[in-house]
CSV table of C-alpha atoms and ligand atoms in Angstrom, one decimal:
chain,number,residue,atom,x,y,z
A,1,MET,CA,103.2,44.0,-39.8
A,2,LYS,CA,100.2,44.0,-42.1
A,3,LYS,CA,100.5,44.8,-45.8
A,4,ILE,CA,98.4,47.8,-46.6
A,5,GLY,CA,97.2,49.2,-49.9
A,6,LEU,CA,96.8,52.9,-49.8
A,7,ILE,CA,94.5,54.7,-52.3
A,8,SER,CA,92.8,58.1,-52.6
A,9,ASP,CA,90.8,60.3,-54.8
A,10,VAL,CA,88.9,57.7,-56.9
A,11,HIS,CA,86.4,60.4,-58.1
A,12,GLY,CA,83.9,58.2,-59.7
A,13,ASN,CA,86.4,56.6,-62.1
A,14,LEU,CA,85.3,52.9,-62.0
A,15,HIS,CA,87.7,51.8,-64.8
A,16,ALA,CA,90.7,53.1,-62.8
A,17,LEU,CA,89.4,51.8,-59.5
A,18,LEU,CA,89.0,48.2,-60.8
A,19,ALA,CA,92.5,48.3,-62.3
A,20,VAL,CA,93.9,49.4,-59.0
A,21,LEU,CA,91.9,46.8,-57.0
A,22,ALA,CA,93.2,44.1,-59.3
A,23,TYR,CA,96.8,45.2,-58.8
A,24,LEU,CA,96.3,45.2,-55.0
A,25,GLU,CA,94.8,41.8,-55.1
A,26,LYS,CA,97.9,40.5,-57.0
A,27,GLU,CA,100.0,42.2,-54.3
A,28,GLN,CA,98.1,40.3,-51.7
A,29,VAL,CA,97.6,43.2,-49.4
A,30,ASP,CA,95.8,42.5,-46.0
A,31,GLU,CA,93.8,45.7,-46.0
A,32,ILE,CA,93.1,48.7,-48.2
A,33,TRP,CA,92.8,52.2,-46.8
A,34,CYS,CA,91.0,54.9,-48.8
A,35,LEU,CA,91.8,58.6,-48.0
A,36,GLY,CA,88.6,60.1,-49.4
A,37,ASP,CA,86.9,61.6,-52.5
A,38,ILE,CA,85.3,58.4,-53.8
A,39,VAL,CA,82.9,60.5,-55.9
A,40,GLY,CA,82.9,63.8,-57.9
A,41,TYR,CA,84.1,64.3,-61.5
A,42,GLY,CA,83.6,60.7,-62.8
A,43,ALA,CA,80.5,59.0,-64.2
A,44,PHE,CA,80.3,56.0,-61.8
A,45,PRO,CA,79.8,57.3,-58.3
A,46,SER,CA,77.4,54.5,-57.1
A,47,GLU,CA,79.6,51.8,-58.5
A,48,CYS,CA,82.7,53.3,-56.9
A,49,ILE,CA,81.0,53.6,-53.5
A,50,GLU,CA,80.0,50.0,-53.7
A,51,LYS,CA,83.5,48.8,-54.7
A,52,VAL,CA,85.3,50.9,-52.1
A,53,ARG,CA,82.9,49.7,-49.3
A,54,GLU,CA,83.5,46.1,-50.4
A,55,ASN,CA,87.3,46.4,-50.5
A,56,CYS,CA,88.5,49.0,-48.0
A,57,SER,CA,88.7,48.6,-44.2
A,58,ILE,CA,89.2,52.3,-43.6
A,59,ILE,CA,87.4,55.0,-45.6
A,60,LEU,CA,87.8,58.7,-45.1
A,61,GLY,CA,85.5,61.4,-46.4
A,62,GLY,CA,86.9,64.0,-48.8
A,63,ASN,CA,85.5,67.4,-49.7
A,64,HIS,CA,83.6,66.0,-52.7
A,65,ASP,CA,82.1,63.2,-50.6
A,66,LEU,CA,81.0,65.5,-47.9
A,67,ALA,CA,79.6,68.1,-50.3
A,68,VAL,CA,77.6,65.5,-52.2
A,69,ALA,CA,76.3,64.3,-48.8
A,70,GLY,CA,75.1,67.8,-48.1
A,71,LYS,CA,77.4,68.3,-45.1
A,72,ILE,CA,79.4,71.1,-46.7
A,73,SER,CA,78.7,73.6,-49.4
A,74,PHE,CA,79.7,73.5,-53.1
A,75,ARG,CA,80.4,77.3,-52.9
A,76,GLU,CA,84.2,76.8,-52.5
A,77,PHE,CA,84.4,74.4,-55.5
A,78,SER,CA,85.6,75.2,-59.0
A,79,PHE,CA,82.8,75.5,-61.5
A,80,ASP,CA,83.4,72.1,-63.1
A,81,ALA,CA,83.7,70.4,-59.7
A,82,ALA,CA,80.4,72.0,-58.6
A,83,VAL,CA,78.6,70.9,-61.8
A,84,ALA,CA,79.9,67.4,-61.4
A,85,GLY,CA,79.0,67.5,-57.7
A,86,GLU,CA,75.4,68.5,-58.4
A,87,TRP,CA,75.2,65.8,-61.1
A,88,THR,CA,76.4,63.3,-58.5
A,89,VAL,CA,73.8,64.4,-55.9
A,90,LYS,CA,71.1,63.5,-58.4
A,91,ARG,CA,72.6,60.1,-59.2
A,92,LEU,CA,73.0,58.7,-55.6
A,93,ASN,CA,70.3,57.2,-53.5
A,94,ASP,CA,69.6,58.2,-49.9
A,95,SER,CA,71.5,55.3,-48.4
A,96,GLU,CA,74.6,56.1,-50.5
A,97,LYS,CA,74.4,59.8,-49.4
A,98,GLU,CA,74.0,58.7,-45.8
A,99,PHE,CA,77.1,56.6,-46.1
A,100,LEU,CA,79.1,59.5,-47.5
A,101,ALA,CA,77.8,61.7,-44.7
A,102,SER,CA,79.1,59.3,-42.1
A,103,LEU,CA,82.7,59.6,-43.3
A,104,GLU,CA,85.3,61.6,-41.4
A,105,PRO,CA,88.1,63.6,-43.1
A,106,GLU,CA,90.6,62.5,-40.4
A,107,LEU,CA,91.4,59.4,-38.4
A,108,LEU,CA,94.2,58.4,-36.1
A,109,VAL,CA,95.2,54.7,-36.5
A,110,LYS,CA,97.9,52.4,-35.3
A,111,LEU,CA,100.1,50.6,-37.7
A,112,ASP,CA,102.5,48.1,-36.1
A,113,GLY,CA,102.3,50.0,-32.8
A,114,ARG,CA,103.0,53.4,-34.5
A,115,SER,CA,100.5,56.2,-34.6
A,116,VAL,CA,99.6,57.2,-38.1
A,117,LEU,CA,97.4,60.2,-38.9
A,118,LEU,CA,95.1,59.6,-41.9
A,119,THR,CA,93.6,62.8,-43.5
A,120,HIS,CA,92.0,63.7,-46.8
A,121,GLY,CA,93.8,67.1,-47.0
A,122,ASN,CA,96.4,69.0,-45.0
A,123,PRO,CA,96.3,67.9,-41.3
A,124,ALA,CA,96.0,71.6,-40.5
A,125,ASN,CA,92.5,71.6,-42.2
A,126,PRO,CA,91.8,68.1,-43.5
A,127,ILE,CA,88.7,68.9,-45.6
A,128,TRP,CA,89.9,71.8,-47.6
A,129,ASP,CA,93.6,72.5,-47.5
A,130,TYR,CA,96.2,71.1,-49.8
A,131,VAL,CA,99.9,70.2,-49.5
A,132,PHE,CA,101.4,71.6,-52.6
A,133,GLY,CA,104.6,73.2,-51.3
A,134,ARG,CA,107.1,73.4,-48.5
A,135,PHE,CA,105.1,75.9,-46.5
A,136,ASP,CA,102.1,73.5,-46.6
A,137,VAL,CA,104.4,70.8,-45.3
A,138,GLN,CA,105.5,73.0,-42.4
A,139,ARG,CA,102.0,73.9,-41.5
A,140,ALA,CA,101.0,70.2,-41.6
A,141,ALA,CA,103.9,69.4,-39.4
A,142,TYR,CA,102.8,71.9,-36.7
A,143,ALA,CA,99.3,70.3,-36.7
A,144,MET,CA,100.9,66.8,-36.5
A,145,GLU,CA,103.0,67.9,-33.5
A,146,GLU,CA,99.9,69.1,-31.7
A,147,LYS,CA,98.3,65.7,-32.3
A,148,GLY,CA,101.5,63.9,-31.2
A,149,VAL,CA,102.1,62.0,-34.6
A,150,LYS,CA,105.1,61.9,-36.9
A,151,VAL,CA,103.5,60.1,-39.9
A,152,ASN,CA,100.6,61.3,-42.0
A,153,PHE,CA,99.0,59.7,-45.1
A,154,LEU,CA,96.9,62.1,-47.1
A,155,GLY,CA,95.3,62.7,-50.5
A,156,HIS,CA,93.5,65.7,-52.0
A,157,SER,CA,96.3,67.2,-54.2
A,158,HIS,CA,96.2,64.2,-56.7
A,159,VAL,CA,100.0,64.3,-56.9
A,160,PRO,CA,101.9,61.4,-55.4
A,161,SER,CA,104.4,63.0,-53.1
A,162,ILE,CA,106.5,62.8,-49.9
A,163,GLY,CA,106.9,65.8,-47.7
A,164,TYR,CA,109.1,65.8,-44.6
A,165,VAL,CA,110.7,67.9,-41.9
A,166,ARG,CA,114.2,66.7,-40.9
A,167,ASN,CA,116.5,68.8,-38.7
A,168,SER,CA,114.6,71.9,-39.6
A,169,GLU,CA,115.0,71.1,-43.4
A,170,VAL,CA,111.5,71.1,-45.0
A,171,GLU,CA,111.0,69.4,-48.4
A,172,LEU,CA,108.2,68.2,-50.7
A,173,GLU,CA,109.1,65.8,-53.5
A,174,VAL,CA,107.0,64.2,-56.2
A,175,CYS,CA,107.2,60.4,-56.1
A,176,ARG,CA,107.7,58.2,-59.2
A,177,PRO,CA,106.4,54.6,-59.6
A,178,GLY,CA,108.6,51.9,-58.3
A,179,GLU,CA,110.2,54.3,-55.8
A,180,THR,CA,110.6,52.8,-52.3
A,181,LEU,CA,110.3,55.1,-49.4
A,182,THR,CA,111.3,54.5,-45.8
A,183,ILE,CA,108.9,56.8,-44.2
A,184,PHE,CA,108.9,55.1,-40.7
A,185,SER,CA,112.4,56.3,-40.1
A,186,GLN,CA,113.6,58.0,-36.9
A,187,GLU,CA,115.4,60.6,-38.9
A,188,TYR,CA,112.2,62.5,-39.8
A,189,ASP,CA,110.5,64.9,-37.3
A,190,ALA,CA,107.4,64.7,-39.5
A,191,VAL,CA,106.7,62.9,-42.8
A,192,LEU,CA,103.7,63.1,-45.1
A,193,PHE,CA,103.0,60.7,-47.8
A,194,ASN,CA,100.4,61.1,-50.6
A,195,PRO,CA,99.7,58.0,-52.8
A,196,GLY,CA,98.4,60.2,-55.6
A,197,SER,CA,94.9,59.8,-57.2
A,198,VAL,CA,93.3,56.6,-58.5
A,199,GLY,CA,90.7,58.4,-60.7
A,200,GLN,CA,92.1,61.7,-61.7
A,201,PRO,CA,96.0,62.1,-61.5
A,202,ARG,CA,97.3,65.6,-61.9
A,203,ASP,CA,101.1,64.9,-62.2
A,204,PHE,CA,100.9,64.6,-66.0
A,205,ASP,CA,100.8,60.8,-65.9
A,206,TRP,CA,97.3,59.5,-66.8
A,207,ARG,CA,97.8,56.1,-65.1
A,208,ALA,CA,96.0,55.4,-61.9
A,209,SER,CA,98.2,55.9,-58.8
A,210,GLY,CA,98.4,54.2,-55.5
A,211,ALA,CA,100.8,52.7,-52.9
A,212,VAL,CA,101.6,49.6,-51.0
A,213,ILE,CA,103.0,49.6,-47.5
A,214,ASP,CA,104.8,46.3,-47.1
A,215,GLU,CA,105.5,44.1,-44.1
A,216,ASP,CA,108.8,45.9,-43.4
A,217,GLY,CA,107.1,49.3,-43.4
A,218,LEU,CA,108.5,50.3,-46.8
A,219,VAL,CA,106.2,52.3,-49.0
A,220,LYS,CA,106.1,51.6,-52.7
A,221,LEU,CA,104.3,53.8,-55.2
A,222,PHE,CA,102.7,52.2,-58.2
A,223,ARG,CA,100.9,53.2,-61.4
A,224,VAL,CA,98.6,51.1,-63.4
A,225,GLU,CA,97.2,51.5,-66.9
A,226,TYR,CA,93.4,51.3,-67.4
A,227,ASP,CA,90.9,52.0,-70.1
A,228,VAL,CA,91.1,55.8,-69.9
A,229,ASN,CA,89.2,56.3,-73.2
A,230,ALA,CA,86.2,54.4,-71.8
A,231,ALA,CA,86.3,56.5,-68.6
A,232,ALA,CA,86.5,59.7,-70.6
A,233,GLU,CA,83.7,58.7,-73.0
A,234,ALA,CA,81.4,57.8,-70.1
A,235,ILE,CA,82.0,61.4,-68.7
A,236,ILE,CA,80.9,62.9,-72.1
A,237,GLU,CA,77.9,60.5,-72.4
A,238,ALA,CA,76.8,61.5,-68.9
A,239,ASP,CA,76.7,65.2,-70.0
A,240,LEU,CA,79.4,66.1,-67.4
A,241,PRO,CA,81.8,68.9,-68.4
A,242,VAL,CA,84.0,67.8,-71.4
A,243,PHE,CA,87.1,69.2,-69.6
A,244,LEU,CA,86.7,66.5,-67.0
A,245,ALA,CA,87.1,63.9,-69.8
A,246,GLN,CA,90.1,65.7,-71.4
A,247,ARG,CA,92.0,66.1,-68.2
A,248,LEU,CA,91.9,62.3,-67.5
A,249,LYS,CA,93.9,61.7,-70.7
A,250,SER,CA,96.5,64.3,-70.0
A,251,GLY,CA,96.8,63.5,-66.3
A,252,SER,CA,96.4,67.2,-65.4
B,1,ZN,ZN1,90.1,64.8,-54.9
């Protein structure tokens, strides 16, 4: 089985992305899959698009990518997210926007003969909906059953987590770095894994988050330190909302 690096929600944070790519290079992964939201919030959207395209073999589109590309509206975004989105629209050239417009929020792939559903958000509504609690896991599991898959990798919530349905028990647990998860196990009826966010973690840990799926199908979550002060200063210098700089440092 191939060794896969799994990343999501880069959000224009080049400092965090470079630290994660360096970590994955050391881990000698065969491929990197990106679950969406390359842009939005951070000060380096073009640079992040370029690095993700260079390094990732699979790239999904998140709500921020698709809104910046003009495919969906900013109307449902929070105020700061919409301001950062409009800022990003002005920064990107046409070919970068065309690239974002070409991304899908959902893709069914094979990993070692197993079907894996990749989505940005909840498989029940992969552009917009989150998996934050057990009811979201149940809803996702229904959508996965319809599509005939038991394993889902997703992003969007910016919280590294594993959700599962097992003998009618439904759980959602936050994952900690170094934890090894056996998600390709027969005991699950449905299992959802979120590698957390590269560029804007929201689990009160400021370090960039990601995961590696190794040759045995074990999933390991990792966190890497990066120059968070430089990323935050760049947000302020770019005249983006100050809150977006502050939340990077608190991981919230
Ligand atoms: Zn996001």
